[in-house]
Short mmCIF file of N, CA and C in Angstrom, two decimals:
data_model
loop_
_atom_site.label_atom_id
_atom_site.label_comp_id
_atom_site.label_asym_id
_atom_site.label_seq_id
_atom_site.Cartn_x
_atom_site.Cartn_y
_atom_site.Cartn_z
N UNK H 276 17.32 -23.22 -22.07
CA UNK H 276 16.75 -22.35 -23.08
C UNK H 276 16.35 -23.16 -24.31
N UNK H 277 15.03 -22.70 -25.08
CA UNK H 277 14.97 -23.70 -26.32
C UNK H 277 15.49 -22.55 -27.72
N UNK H 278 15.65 -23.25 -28.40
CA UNK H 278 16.21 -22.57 -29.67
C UNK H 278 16.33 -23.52 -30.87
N UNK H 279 15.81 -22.55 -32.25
CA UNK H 279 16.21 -23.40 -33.33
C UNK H 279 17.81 -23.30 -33.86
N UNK H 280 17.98 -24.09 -34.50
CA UNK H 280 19.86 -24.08 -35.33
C UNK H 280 19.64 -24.28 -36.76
N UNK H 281 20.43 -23.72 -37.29
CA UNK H 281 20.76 -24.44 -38.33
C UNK H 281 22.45 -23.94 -39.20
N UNK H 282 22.65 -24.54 -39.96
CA UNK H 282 24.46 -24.47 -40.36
C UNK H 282 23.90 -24.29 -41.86
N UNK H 283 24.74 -22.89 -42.38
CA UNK H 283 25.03 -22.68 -43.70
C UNK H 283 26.50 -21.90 -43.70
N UNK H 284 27.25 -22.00 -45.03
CA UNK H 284 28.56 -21.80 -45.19
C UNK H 284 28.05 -20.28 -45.65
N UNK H 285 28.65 -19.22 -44.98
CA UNK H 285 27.90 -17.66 -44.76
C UNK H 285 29.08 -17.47 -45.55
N UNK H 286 30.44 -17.87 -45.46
CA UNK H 286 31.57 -17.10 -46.06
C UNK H 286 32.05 -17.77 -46.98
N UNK H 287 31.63 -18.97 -48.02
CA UNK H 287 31.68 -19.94 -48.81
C UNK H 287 33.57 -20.28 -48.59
N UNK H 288 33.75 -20.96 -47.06
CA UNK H 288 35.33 -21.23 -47.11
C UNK H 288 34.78 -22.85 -46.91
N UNK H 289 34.06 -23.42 -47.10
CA UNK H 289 33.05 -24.63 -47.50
C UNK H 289 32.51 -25.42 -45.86
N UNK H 290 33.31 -24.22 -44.76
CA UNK H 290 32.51 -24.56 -43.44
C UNK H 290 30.83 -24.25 -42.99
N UNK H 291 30.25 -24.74 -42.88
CA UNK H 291 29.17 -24.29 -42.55
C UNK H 291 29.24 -23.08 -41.24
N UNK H 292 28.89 -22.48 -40.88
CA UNK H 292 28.79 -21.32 -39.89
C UNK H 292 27.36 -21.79 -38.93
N UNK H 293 27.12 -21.78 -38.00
CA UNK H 293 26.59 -22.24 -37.01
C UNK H 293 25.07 -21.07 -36.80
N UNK H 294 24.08 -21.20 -37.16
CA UNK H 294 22.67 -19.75 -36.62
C UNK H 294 22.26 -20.38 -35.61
N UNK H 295 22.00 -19.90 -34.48
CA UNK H 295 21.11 -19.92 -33.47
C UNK H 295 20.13 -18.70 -33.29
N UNK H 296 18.77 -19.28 -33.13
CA UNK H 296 17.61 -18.23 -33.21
C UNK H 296 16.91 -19.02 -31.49
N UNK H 297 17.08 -17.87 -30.66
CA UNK H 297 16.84 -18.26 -29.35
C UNK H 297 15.43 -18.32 -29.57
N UNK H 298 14.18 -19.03 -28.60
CA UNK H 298 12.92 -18.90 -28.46
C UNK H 298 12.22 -18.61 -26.98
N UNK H 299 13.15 -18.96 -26.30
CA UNK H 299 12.76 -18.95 -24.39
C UNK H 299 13.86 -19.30 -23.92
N UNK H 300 13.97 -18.81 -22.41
CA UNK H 300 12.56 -18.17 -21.56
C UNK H 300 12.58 -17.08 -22.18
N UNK H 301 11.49 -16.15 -23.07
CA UNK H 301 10.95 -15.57 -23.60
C UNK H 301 11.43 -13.89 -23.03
N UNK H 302 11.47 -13.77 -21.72
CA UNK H 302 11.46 -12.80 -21.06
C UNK H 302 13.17 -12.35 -21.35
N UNK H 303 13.82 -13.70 -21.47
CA UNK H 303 15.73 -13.77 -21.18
C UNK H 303 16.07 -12.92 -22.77
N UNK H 304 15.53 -14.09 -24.08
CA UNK H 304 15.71 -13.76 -25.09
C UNK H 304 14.77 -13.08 -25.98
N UNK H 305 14.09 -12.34 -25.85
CA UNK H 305 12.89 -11.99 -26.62
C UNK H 305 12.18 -10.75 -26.32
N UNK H 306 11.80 -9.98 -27.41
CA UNK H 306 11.08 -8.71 -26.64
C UNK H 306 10.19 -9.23 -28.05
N UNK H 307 9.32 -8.18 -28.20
CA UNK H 307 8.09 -8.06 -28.77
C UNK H 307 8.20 -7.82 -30.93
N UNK H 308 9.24 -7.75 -31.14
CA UNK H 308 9.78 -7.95 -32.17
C UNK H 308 10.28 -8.45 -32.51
N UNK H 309 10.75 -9.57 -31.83
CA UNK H 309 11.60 -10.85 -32.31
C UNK H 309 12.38 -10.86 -31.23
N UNK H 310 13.03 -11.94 -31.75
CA UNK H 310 14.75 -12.74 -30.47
C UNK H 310 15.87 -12.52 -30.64
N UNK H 311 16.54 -12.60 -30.16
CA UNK H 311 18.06 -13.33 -30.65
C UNK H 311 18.73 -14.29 -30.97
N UNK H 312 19.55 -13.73 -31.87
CA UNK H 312 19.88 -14.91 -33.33
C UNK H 312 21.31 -14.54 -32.77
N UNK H 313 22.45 -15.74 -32.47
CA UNK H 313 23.64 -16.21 -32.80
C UNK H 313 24.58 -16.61 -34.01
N UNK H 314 25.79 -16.07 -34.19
CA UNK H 314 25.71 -16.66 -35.47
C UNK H 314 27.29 -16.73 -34.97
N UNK H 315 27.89 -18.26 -35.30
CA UNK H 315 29.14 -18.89 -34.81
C UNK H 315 29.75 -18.88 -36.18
N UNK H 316 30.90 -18.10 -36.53
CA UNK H 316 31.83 -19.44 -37.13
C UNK H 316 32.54 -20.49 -37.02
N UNK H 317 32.50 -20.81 -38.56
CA UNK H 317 32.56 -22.38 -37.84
C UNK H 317 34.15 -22.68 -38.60
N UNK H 318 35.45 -23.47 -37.50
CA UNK H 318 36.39 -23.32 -37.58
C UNK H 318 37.09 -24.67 -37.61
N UNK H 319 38.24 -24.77 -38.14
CA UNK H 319 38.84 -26.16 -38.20
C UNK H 319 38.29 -27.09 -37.27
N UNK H 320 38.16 -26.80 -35.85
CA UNK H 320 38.05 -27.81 -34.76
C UNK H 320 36.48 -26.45 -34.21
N UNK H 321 35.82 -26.76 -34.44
CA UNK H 321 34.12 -26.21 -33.46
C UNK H 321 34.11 -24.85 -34.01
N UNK H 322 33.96 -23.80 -32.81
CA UNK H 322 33.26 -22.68 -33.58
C UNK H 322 33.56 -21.49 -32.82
N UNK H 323 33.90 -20.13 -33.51
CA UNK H 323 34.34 -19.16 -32.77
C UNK H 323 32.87 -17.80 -32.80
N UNK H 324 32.36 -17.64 -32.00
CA UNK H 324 31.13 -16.10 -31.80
C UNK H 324 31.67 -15.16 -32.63
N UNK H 325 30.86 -14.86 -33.42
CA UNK H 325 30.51 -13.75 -34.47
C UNK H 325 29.72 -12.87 -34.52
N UNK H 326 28.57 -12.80 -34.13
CA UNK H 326 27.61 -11.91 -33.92
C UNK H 326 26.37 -12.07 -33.14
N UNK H 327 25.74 -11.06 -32.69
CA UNK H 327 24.44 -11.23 -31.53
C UNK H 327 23.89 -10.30 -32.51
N UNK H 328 22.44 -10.41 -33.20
CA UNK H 328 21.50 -10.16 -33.72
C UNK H 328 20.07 -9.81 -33.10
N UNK H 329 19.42 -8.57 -32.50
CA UNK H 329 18.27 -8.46 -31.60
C UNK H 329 17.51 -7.35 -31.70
N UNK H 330 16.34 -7.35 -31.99
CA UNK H 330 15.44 -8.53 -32.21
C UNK H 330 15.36 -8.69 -33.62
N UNK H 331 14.75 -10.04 -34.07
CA UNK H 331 14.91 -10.68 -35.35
C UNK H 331 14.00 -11.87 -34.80
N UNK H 332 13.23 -12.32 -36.43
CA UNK H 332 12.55 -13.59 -36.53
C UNK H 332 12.28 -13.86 -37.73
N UNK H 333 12.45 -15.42 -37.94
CA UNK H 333 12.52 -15.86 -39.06
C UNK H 333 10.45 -15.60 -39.54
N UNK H 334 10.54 -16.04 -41.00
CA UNK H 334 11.76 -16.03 -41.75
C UNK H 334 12.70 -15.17 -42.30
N UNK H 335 13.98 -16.02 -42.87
CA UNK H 335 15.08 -15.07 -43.25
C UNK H 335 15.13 -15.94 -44.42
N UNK H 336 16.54 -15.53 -45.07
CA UNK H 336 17.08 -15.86 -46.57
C UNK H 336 18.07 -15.68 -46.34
N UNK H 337 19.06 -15.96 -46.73
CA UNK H 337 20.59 -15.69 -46.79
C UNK H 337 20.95 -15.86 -48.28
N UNK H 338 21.03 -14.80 -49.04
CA UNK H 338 21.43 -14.39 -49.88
C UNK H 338 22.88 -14.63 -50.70
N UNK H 339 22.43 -15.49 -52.35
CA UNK H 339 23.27 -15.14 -52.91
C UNK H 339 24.64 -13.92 -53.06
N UNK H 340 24.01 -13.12 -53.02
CA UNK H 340 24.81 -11.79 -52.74
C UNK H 340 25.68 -11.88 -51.48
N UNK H 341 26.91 -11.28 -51.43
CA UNK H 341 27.93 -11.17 -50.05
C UNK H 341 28.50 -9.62 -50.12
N UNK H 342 28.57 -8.99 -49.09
CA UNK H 342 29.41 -8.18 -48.67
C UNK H 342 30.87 -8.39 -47.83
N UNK H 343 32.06 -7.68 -48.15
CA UNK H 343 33.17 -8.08 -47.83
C UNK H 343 33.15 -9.54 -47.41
N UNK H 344 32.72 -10.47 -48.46
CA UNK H 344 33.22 -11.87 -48.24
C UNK H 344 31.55 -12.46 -47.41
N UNK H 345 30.92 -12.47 -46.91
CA UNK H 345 30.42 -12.86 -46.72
C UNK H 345 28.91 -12.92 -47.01
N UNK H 346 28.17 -13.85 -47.07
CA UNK H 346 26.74 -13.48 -48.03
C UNK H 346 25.45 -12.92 -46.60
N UNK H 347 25.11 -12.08 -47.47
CA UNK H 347 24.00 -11.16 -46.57
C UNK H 347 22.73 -11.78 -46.23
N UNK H 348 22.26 -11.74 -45.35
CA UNK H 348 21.16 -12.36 -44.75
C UNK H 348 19.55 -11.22 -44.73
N UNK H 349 18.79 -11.50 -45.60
CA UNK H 349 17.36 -10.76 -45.67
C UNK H 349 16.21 -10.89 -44.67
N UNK H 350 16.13 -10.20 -43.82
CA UNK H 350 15.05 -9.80 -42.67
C UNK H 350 14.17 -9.19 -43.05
N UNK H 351 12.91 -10.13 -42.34
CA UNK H 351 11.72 -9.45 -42.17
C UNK H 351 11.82 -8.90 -40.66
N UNK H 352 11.69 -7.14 -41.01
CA UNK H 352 11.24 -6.61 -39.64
C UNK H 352 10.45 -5.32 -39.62
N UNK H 353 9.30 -5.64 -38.20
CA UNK H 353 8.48 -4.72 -38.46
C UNK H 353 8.26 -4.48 -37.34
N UNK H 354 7.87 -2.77 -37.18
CA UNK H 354 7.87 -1.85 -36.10
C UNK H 354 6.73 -1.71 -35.54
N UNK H 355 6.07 -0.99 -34.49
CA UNK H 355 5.03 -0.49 -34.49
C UNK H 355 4.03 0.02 -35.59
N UNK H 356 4.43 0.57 -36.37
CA UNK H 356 3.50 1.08 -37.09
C UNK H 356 3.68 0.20 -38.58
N UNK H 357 2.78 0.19 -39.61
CA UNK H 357 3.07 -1.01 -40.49
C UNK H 357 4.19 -0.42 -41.43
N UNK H 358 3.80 1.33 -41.59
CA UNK H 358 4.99 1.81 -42.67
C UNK H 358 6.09 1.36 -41.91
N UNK H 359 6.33 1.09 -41.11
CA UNK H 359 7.83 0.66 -40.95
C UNK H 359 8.06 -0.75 -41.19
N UNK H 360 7.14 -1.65 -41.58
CA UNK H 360 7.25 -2.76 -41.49
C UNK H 360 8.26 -2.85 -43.44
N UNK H 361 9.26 -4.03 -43.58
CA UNK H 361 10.34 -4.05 -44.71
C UNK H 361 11.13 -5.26 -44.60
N UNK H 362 11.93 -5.52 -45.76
CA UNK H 362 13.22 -6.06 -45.69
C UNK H 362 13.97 -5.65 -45.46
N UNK H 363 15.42 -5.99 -44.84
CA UNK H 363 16.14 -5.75 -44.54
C UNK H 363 17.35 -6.58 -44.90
N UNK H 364 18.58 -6.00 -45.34
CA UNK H 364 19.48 -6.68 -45.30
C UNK H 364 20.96 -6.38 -44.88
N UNK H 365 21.21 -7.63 -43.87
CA UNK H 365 22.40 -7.91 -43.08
C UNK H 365 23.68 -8.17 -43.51
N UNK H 366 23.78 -7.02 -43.56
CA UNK H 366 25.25 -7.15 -44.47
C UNK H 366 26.58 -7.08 -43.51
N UNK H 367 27.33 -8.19 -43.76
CA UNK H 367 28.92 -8.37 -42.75
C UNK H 367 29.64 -6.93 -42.81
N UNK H 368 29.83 -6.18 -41.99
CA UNK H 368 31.27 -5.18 -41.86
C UNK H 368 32.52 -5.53 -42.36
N UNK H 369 32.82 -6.72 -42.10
CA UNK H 369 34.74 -7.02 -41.88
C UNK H 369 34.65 -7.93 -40.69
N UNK H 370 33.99 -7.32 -39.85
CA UNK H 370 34.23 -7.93 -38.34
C UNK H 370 32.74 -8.94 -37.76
N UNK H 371 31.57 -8.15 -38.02
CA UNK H 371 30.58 -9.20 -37.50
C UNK H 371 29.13 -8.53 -38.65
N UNK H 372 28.28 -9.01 -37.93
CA UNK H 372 26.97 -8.46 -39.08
C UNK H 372 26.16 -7.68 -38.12
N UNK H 373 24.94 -6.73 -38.96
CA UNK H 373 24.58 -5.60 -37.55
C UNK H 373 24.10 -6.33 -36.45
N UNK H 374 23.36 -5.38 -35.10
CA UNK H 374 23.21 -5.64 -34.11
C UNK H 374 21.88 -5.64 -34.18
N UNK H 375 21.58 -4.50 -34.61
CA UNK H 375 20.28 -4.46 -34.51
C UNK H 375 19.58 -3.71 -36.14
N UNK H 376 18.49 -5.32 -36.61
CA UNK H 376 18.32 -4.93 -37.81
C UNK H 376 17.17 -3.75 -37.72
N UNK H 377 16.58 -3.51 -36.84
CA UNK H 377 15.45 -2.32 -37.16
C UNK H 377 15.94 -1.05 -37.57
N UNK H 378 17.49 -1.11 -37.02
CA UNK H 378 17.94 0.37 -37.58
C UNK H 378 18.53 0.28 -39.07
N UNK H 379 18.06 -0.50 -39.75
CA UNK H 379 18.91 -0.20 -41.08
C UNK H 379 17.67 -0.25 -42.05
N UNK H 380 18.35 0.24 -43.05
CA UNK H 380 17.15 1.14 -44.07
C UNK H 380 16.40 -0.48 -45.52
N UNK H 381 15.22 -0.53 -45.81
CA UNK H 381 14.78 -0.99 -46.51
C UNK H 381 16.02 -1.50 -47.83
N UNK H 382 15.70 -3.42 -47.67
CA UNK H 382 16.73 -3.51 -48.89
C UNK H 382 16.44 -3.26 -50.20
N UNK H 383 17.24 -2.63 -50.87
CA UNK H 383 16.81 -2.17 -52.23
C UNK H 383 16.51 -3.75 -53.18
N UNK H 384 16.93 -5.30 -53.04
CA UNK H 384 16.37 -6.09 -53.43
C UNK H 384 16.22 -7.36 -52.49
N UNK H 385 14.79 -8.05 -52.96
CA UNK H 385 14.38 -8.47 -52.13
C UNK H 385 14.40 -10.21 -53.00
N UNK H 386 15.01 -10.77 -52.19
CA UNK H 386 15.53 -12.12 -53.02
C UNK H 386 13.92 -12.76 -53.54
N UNK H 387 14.24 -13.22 -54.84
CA UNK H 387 13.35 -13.73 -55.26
C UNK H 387 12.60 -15.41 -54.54
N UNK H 388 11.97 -15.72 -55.02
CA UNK H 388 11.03 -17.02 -54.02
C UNK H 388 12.29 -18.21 -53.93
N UNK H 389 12.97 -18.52 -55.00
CA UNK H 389 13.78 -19.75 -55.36
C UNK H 389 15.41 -19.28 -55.13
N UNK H 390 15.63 -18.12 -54.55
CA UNK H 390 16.90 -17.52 -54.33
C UNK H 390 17.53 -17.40 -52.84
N UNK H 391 18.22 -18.15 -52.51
CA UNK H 391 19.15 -17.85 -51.63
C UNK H 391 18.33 -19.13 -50.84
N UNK H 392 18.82 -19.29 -49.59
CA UNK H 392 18.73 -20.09 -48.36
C UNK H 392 17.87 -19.86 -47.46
N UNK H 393 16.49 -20.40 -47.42
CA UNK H 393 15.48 -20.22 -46.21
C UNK H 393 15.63 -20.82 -45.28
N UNK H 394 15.60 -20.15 -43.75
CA UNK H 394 15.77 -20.61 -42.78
C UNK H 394 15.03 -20.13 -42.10
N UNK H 395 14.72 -20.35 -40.90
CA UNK H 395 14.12 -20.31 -39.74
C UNK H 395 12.69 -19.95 -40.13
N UNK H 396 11.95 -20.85 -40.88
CA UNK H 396 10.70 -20.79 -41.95
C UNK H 396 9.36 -20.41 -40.77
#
């Protein structure tokens, strides 16, 4: 499978946390709105699964801002029709971050150009 990575500290315990954004075989990881994104923490010795994210595509931001401890991640996602097209933001539960960002409602702020962490550009 090919895929991009990259490591940012999501829960500032100064580990980096592990993103994987799958790209192919296309058919395995991917429908028509984006892929699936992995997201590992990352632990004394390697890394323990945290969340499956689908569909999603960069770019994203990962946000200054955190919910219960961990900082929220800003999605671009867009539907069929363009009014549905928005930001979104991925905010941690306690336990993992959502599943699927199309079901959650427009973020009320949308990180500015020089704010937070761009990834998967």
């Amino acid at each position: 499978s090919r895929y991009e990575f990259t490591r940012v500290d999501l829960n500032r315990d100064g580990r980096r946390e592990g993103l994987v954004l799958m790209q192919s075989p296309h058919q395995e990881w991917c429908m028509e709105y984006g892929c699936t994104l992995f997201i590992f923490q990352a632990q004394e010795e390697g890394f323990s699964f945290l969340s499956e994210i689908s569909p999603i595509r960069g770019p994203m931001t990962v946000a200054e801002g955190s919910t219960n401890g961990w900082r929220d991640i800003i999605a671009y996602v867009s539907g069929r029709d363009r009014a549905d097209a928005r930001n979104v933001a991925l905010a941690f539960d306690g336990r993992s971050y959502p599943q699927q960002p199309a079901f959650l409602p427009a973020a009320t702020h949308a990180p500015a150009e020089n704010e937070g962490v761009k990834i998967f550009p």
